[in-house]
Amino acid sequence: MLSIRNLHANIDGKEILRGINLDIKAGEVHAIMGPNGSGKSTLSAVIAGREDYEVTEGEIEFMGKNLMDFSPEERAGEGIFLSFQYPIEIPGLTTTNFIKTAVNEIRKYRGQEPMDAVQFLKKMKEKMTLVNIDQSLLSRSLNEGFSGGEKKRNEIFQMAMLEPRLAILDETDSGLDIDAIRIVANGVNKLRTKDNAVLLVTHYQRLLDYIIPDFVHVLYKGRIVKSGTKELAYELEEKGYDFIKAEVEQGA
Amino acid sequence: MKSDEIQSENIVVDEGLDILEQTVRNEYKYGFVTDIEADSAPKGLNEDTIRFISAKKEEPEWMLEWRLKAFRQWLKMQEPHWANLKYPAIDYQDIIYYSAPKQKEKPKSLDEIDPELRKTFEKLGISLDEQKRLTGVAVDAVIDSVSIATTFKEQLAEQGIIFCSMSEAIQNHPELVRQYLSSVVPVTDNYFAALNAAVFSDGSFVYIPKGVRCPMELSTYFRINAENTGQFERTLIVADEGSFVSYLEGCTAPMRDENQLHAAVVELVAMDNAEIKYSTVQNWYPGDKEGNGGIYNFVTKRGICKGNHSKISWTQVETGSAITWKYPSVILKGDHSVGEFYSVAVTNNYQQADTGTKMMHLGKNTRSRIVSKGISAGFSQNSYRGLVHVGKNATGARNFSQCDSLLLGDKCGAHTFPYIEVKNKSGVVEHEATTSKIGEDQIFYCNQRGIDTETAVALIVNGFAKEVMAHLPMEFAVEAQKLLAISLEGSVG
């Protein structure tokens, strides 16, 4: 589904990603872990197409297409979804209205008819129960005055509504208490199918107790320095990132 | 009944979005010229021009005297330059002050109106036909200088409501006109008001009798058509004791390279327990992307809450004109009277707007509320200028003002000039102001959800303006939403 080859990316002339290689197949859950400043969020943003980052080398292929040819909104249309670490606020725009626009813009991109109010409502009701989100939240301005947990739940709700092929969850657990993590993780698990994939980007192992990854990768200084199964996450939790750093320094 | 709530909300939402989609890429579509023979005054302004206009309109002697008095005062006045606006000097001798579409006879019924004219109004989306009944909007249409037709006149007359052109009102209701004309905006109030009094050619007149709630929205569409023509309309609305009226005003003009002058005067009078709601969607031609052409819009709008417990509410969506100079105001004379001003002003390219309000608290326990939303894009300058005055006898006066500015890009400007004068210790005046920029984060978030940048801007802007849009009548709100999207077209990205 997703194939990243030797990806290098800069921001303001500073190289953040220095040769990433990553393959994700349909049905898989991958976790990217790493210390602060290792390039985790940059990787998410580059896949989603954020223009502040300059890709200097390498390629990203998604469903057989070169992603570099696509704008961020086209990538969304192709089925890439990014759950933001810090979801933004739009005063005066209801969450429902925003999601409806998103759903129909993506349908338009795919050459599908827009959903009418009744269909949309039906789908919304169905997905609301999945992430345990309250109707009153959806009629409020997008993310305005939402608590940290509400914002993240809203992200997962949008993911449920947009049904992406690849969902990238950027630090979805940050700032959440354990109950909120459980709710969010449950939502993500219910949305998993054999046709879609999830890329979890996280600093801590705790989210991986609830969303079990098939593969864990450790990102350090812009490179994936170690890959393994979920046991690698436990090892990291136990030993801290220092042992990875030490290993890398030794190897170099 | 939660599900019903959701559903109805979505249906409304749906409409708004489709409209945005359709219109995001539209250019100014009202820029056509109608080929109608016009009956015009010669260029230039002197007492003969005024006599010509007055004679054309077969006005009584008192009206001519009133005009000449205004003109003589105007000659002694100076064009004001305190506003935050820059424009080349206006040559008042290079303007045609009267242009009427030629008609052989005055039309007796709507069927007799020149078919070319009717086409013009159809293009504007205004049907003069009684089919308009369904939407319940009575329309008075003013093209260039003259009022063409007023629909639903008979129906309104049954309830004693007078809705007609100002010219007709001068002929048929001189006692009302003489009583109220220039009672709110004196002929010498300001330079442009004096000019208007001297040369105004038509406009709308509304009188709502005691205790009558006007059963439909009253609406006037103004259009400048002929070249080098100034439009000077004058509107007077009187709401007698315990009455209610909602009035809508819309305007368009063709695209021309040279600037055209528009200087209107609107006066509102609300007696005891009366309420007037006045809504404007101003869409005069704003000029092209380089700042050529466009309308110079110098307007004096003022209402007086003359009676106790009366209310006047101004709502405006200003997207057009090269220059906007406009401060719809309320004099809160009656005790417990209420004044409101809700405004969205959008400027793009080289447009300049200096707009706001004055709330003059004179009576006891008077209240006013100001919500101003300025949106600037391109190289434009957008200023809010507002005065809240609490007089020494205005015990218990309250004002709340909120002025928010939204910037698109870094070459435009937003300015706020609030003036507050409180002469009574019990007065409470609150002012809040914010300035924000559409952030790249907001745009990227929308992009990531499959929403392109133009649509994202439209969503953000409509969200920003929502509080004001909510005060517009439904059919106007939809039109206003379209206009916001159109006027910001191409401003980002």
Coordinates of N, CA and C in Angstrom, one line a residue, chain B residues 334-414:
Chain B
G334 N -35.7 57.7 22.5 CA -36.7 57.1 23.4 C -36.1 56.3 24.6
D335 N -36.8 56.4 25.7 CA -36.3 55.6 26.9 C -36.5 54.1 26.5
H336 N -35.6 53.3 27.0 CA -35.6 51.9 26.8 C -35.5 51.5 25.3
S337 N -35.0 52.4 24.5 CA -34.9 52.0 23.1 C -33.6 51.2 22.8
V338 N -33.6 50.5 21.7 CA -32.5 49.6 21.4 C -31.9 49.9 20.0
G339 N -30.6 49.9 19.9 CA -30.0 50.1 18.6 C -29.0 48.9 18.4
E340 N -29.0 48.4 17.1 CA -28.1 47.3 16.8 C -27.4 47.6 15.5
F341 N -26.2 47.1 15.4 CA -25.4 47.2 14.2 C -24.6 45.9 14.0
Y342 N -24.9 45.2 12.9 CA -24.2 44.0 12.6 C -23.6 44.2 11.3
S343 N -22.3 44.0 11.2 CA -21.7 44.3 9.9 C -20.6 43.3 9.5
V344 N -20.6 42.9 8.2 CA -19.5 42.2 7.7 C -19.0 43.1 6.5
A345 N -17.7 43.5 6.6 CA -17.2 44.2 5.5 C -16.0 43.5 4.9
V346 N -16.1 43.2 3.6 CA -15.0 42.4 3.0 C -14.3 43.4 2.0
T347 N -13.0 43.4 2.0 CA -12.2 44.2 1.0 C -11.2 43.2 0.4
N348 N -11.0 43.3 -0.9 CA -10.0 42.5 -1.6 C -9.3 43.4 -2.6
N349 N -8.3 42.9 -3.2 CA -7.5 43.7 -4.3 C -7.2 45.1 -3.7
Y350 N -7.7 46.2 -4.4 CA -7.4 47.5 -3.9 C -8.5 48.2 -3.3
Q351 N -9.5 47.5 -2.9 CA -10.7 48.1 -2.2 C -10.3 48.8 -0.9
Q352 N -11.1 49.8 -0.6 CA -10.9 50.5 0.7 C -12.3 50.7 1.4
A353 N -12.4 50.3 2.6 CA -13.6 50.5 3.3 C -13.3 51.2 4.6
D354 N -14.1 52.3 4.9 CA -14.1 52.9 6.2 C -15.5 52.9 6.7
T355 N -15.8 52.0 7.5 CA -17.3 51.8 7.9 C -17.4 51.4 9.3
G356 N -18.6 51.7 9.9 CA -18.8 51.5 11.3 C -20.2 52.1 11.6
T357 N -20.3 52.6 12.8 CA -21.6 53.1 13.3 C -21.5 54.1 14.3
K358 N -22.6 54.8 14.6 CA -22.6 55.7 15.8 C -23.9 55.3 16.6
M359 N -23.7 55.1 17.8 CA -24.8 54.9 18.7 C -24.9 56.0 19.7
M360 N -26.0 56.8 19.6 CA -26.1 58.0 20.4 C -27.1 57.8 21.4
H361 N -26.7 57.5 22.6 CA -27.6 57.2 23.7 C -28.1 58.5 24.4
L362 N -29.4 58.8 24.2 CA -29.9 60.1 24.8 C -31.0 59.7 25.8
G363 N -31.8 58.7 25.6 CA -32.8 58.3 26.5 C -32.3 57.5 27.6
K364 N -33.2 57.2 28.6 CA -32.8 56.4 29.8 C -32.9 54.9 29.4
N365 N -32.0 54.2 30.1 CA -32.0 52.7 29.9 C -32.0 52.3 28.4
T366 N -31.2 53.0 27.6 CA -31.1 52.6 26.2 C -30.0 51.6 26.1
R367 N -30.1 50.8 25.1 CA -29.1 49.7 24.9 C -28.6 49.7 23.5
S368 N -27.4 49.4 23.3 CA -26.9 49.2 21.9 C -25.9 48.1 21.8
R369 N -25.9 47.5 20.6 CA -25.0 46.4 20.4 C -24.3 46.5 19.1
I370 N -23.0 46.4 19.0 CA -22.3 46.6 17.8 C -21.5 45.3 17.5
V371 N -21.7 44.6 16.4 CA -20.8 43.5 16.1 C -20.3 43.8 14.7
S372 N -19.0 44.0 14.6 CA -18.4 44.3 13.3 C -17.3 43.3 12.9
K373 N -17.4 42.7 11.7 CA -16.5 41.7 11.3 C -15.8 42.2 10.0
G374 N -14.6 42.6 10.1 CA -13.9 43.1 8.9 C -13.0 42.0 8.3
I375 N -13.0 41.8 7.0 CA -12.2 40.8 6.4 C -11.4 41.5 5.3
S376 N -10.1 41.4 5.4 CA -9.3 42.1 4.4 C -8.4 41.1 3.6
A377 N -8.3 41.3 2.3 CA -7.4 40.4 1.5 C -6.7 41.3 0.5
G378 N -5.8 40.7 -0.3 CA -5.1 41.5 -1.3 C -4.3 42.6 -0.8
F379 N -4.5 43.8 -1.4 CA -3.8 45.0 -1.0 C -4.8 46.0 -0.4
S380 N -5.9 45.5 0.1 CA -7.0 46.3 0.6 C -6.8 46.9 2.0
Q381 N -7.6 47.9 2.3 CA -7.6 48.5 3.6 C -9.0 48.5 4.2
N382 N -9.1 48.0 5.4 CA -10.4 47.8 6.0 C -10.5 48.5 7.3
S383 N -11.2 49.5 7.5 CA -11.3 50.2 8.8 C -12.7 50.1 9.4
Y384 N -12.7 49.9 10.7 CA -13.9 50.1 11.5 C -13.8 51.4 12.2
R385 N -14.8 52.2 12.1 CA -14.8 53.5 12.9 C -16.2 53.6 13.6
G386 N -16.2 53.7 14.9 CA -17.4 53.7 15.6 C -17.4 54.6 16.7
L387 N -18.6 55.2 17.0 CA -18.7 56.1 18.1 C -19.8 55.6 19.0
V388 N -19.5 55.5 20.3 CA -20.6 55.3 21.3 C -20.7 56.5 22.2
H389 N -21.8 57.2 22.1 CA -22.0 58.4 22.9 C -23.1 58.2 23.9
V390 N -22.8 58.4 25.2 CA -23.8 58.4 26.2 C -24.0 59.8 26.8
G391 N -25.2 60.3 26.5 CA -25.5 61.7 26.9 C -25.7 61.8 28.4
K392 N -25.7 63.1 28.9 CA -25.7 63.3 30.3 C -27.1 62.8 31.0
N393 N -28.1 62.7 30.2 CA -29.4 62.3 30.7 C -29.7 60.8 30.5
A394 N -28.7 60.1 29.8 CA -28.9 58.7 29.4 C -28.6 57.8 30.6
T395 N -29.3 57.9 31.7 CA -29.1 57.1 32.8 C -29.3 55.6 32.5
G396 N -28.4 54.8 32.9 CA -28.6 53.3 32.7 C -28.3 52.8 31.3
A397 N -27.6 53.6 30.5 CA -27.3 53.2 29.1 C -26.2 52.1 29.1
R398 N -26.4 51.2 28.1 CA -25.5 50.0 28.0 C -25.1 49.9 26.6
N399 N -23.8 49.6 26.4 CA -23.3 49.3 25.0 C -22.4 48.1 25.1
F400 N -22.5 47.3 24.1 CA -21.5 46.3 23.9 C -21.0 46.3 22.5
S401 N -19.7 46.4 22.3 CA -19.1 46.4 20.9 C -18.1 45.3 20.8
Q402 N -18.2 44.7 19.7 CA -17.2 43.6 19.3 C -16.7 43.9 17.9
C403 N -15.4 44.1 17.8 CA -14.9 44.4 16.4 C -13.8 43.4 16.1
D404 N -14.1 42.5 15.2 CA -13.1 41.5 14.9 C -12.6 41.7 13.4
S405 N -11.3 41.5 13.3 CA -10.7 41.6 11.9 C -10.0 40.3 11.6
L406 N -10.2 39.9 10.3 CA -9.6 38.7 9.8 C -8.7 39.1 8.6
L407 N -7.5 38.7 8.6 CA -6.6 39.1 7.5 C -6.3 37.9 6.6
L408 N -6.3 38.1 5.3 CA -5.8 37.0 4.4 C -4.6 37.6 3.7
G409 N -3.5 37.0 4.0 CA -2.2 37.5 3.3 C -1.6 38.6 4.2
D410 N -0.5 39.2 3.7 CA 0.2 40.2 4.5 C 0.4 41.5 3.8
K411 N -0.4 41.8 2.8 CA -0.3 43.1 2.1 C -1.5 43.9 2.4
C412 N -2.5 43.4 3.2 CA -3.7 44.2 3.4 C -3.6 44.8 4.8
G413 N -4.6 45.6 5.1 CA -4.6 46.2 6.4 C -6.0 46.2 7.1
A414 N -6.0 46.1 8.4 CA -7.2 46.1 9.2 C -7.0 47.2 10.3

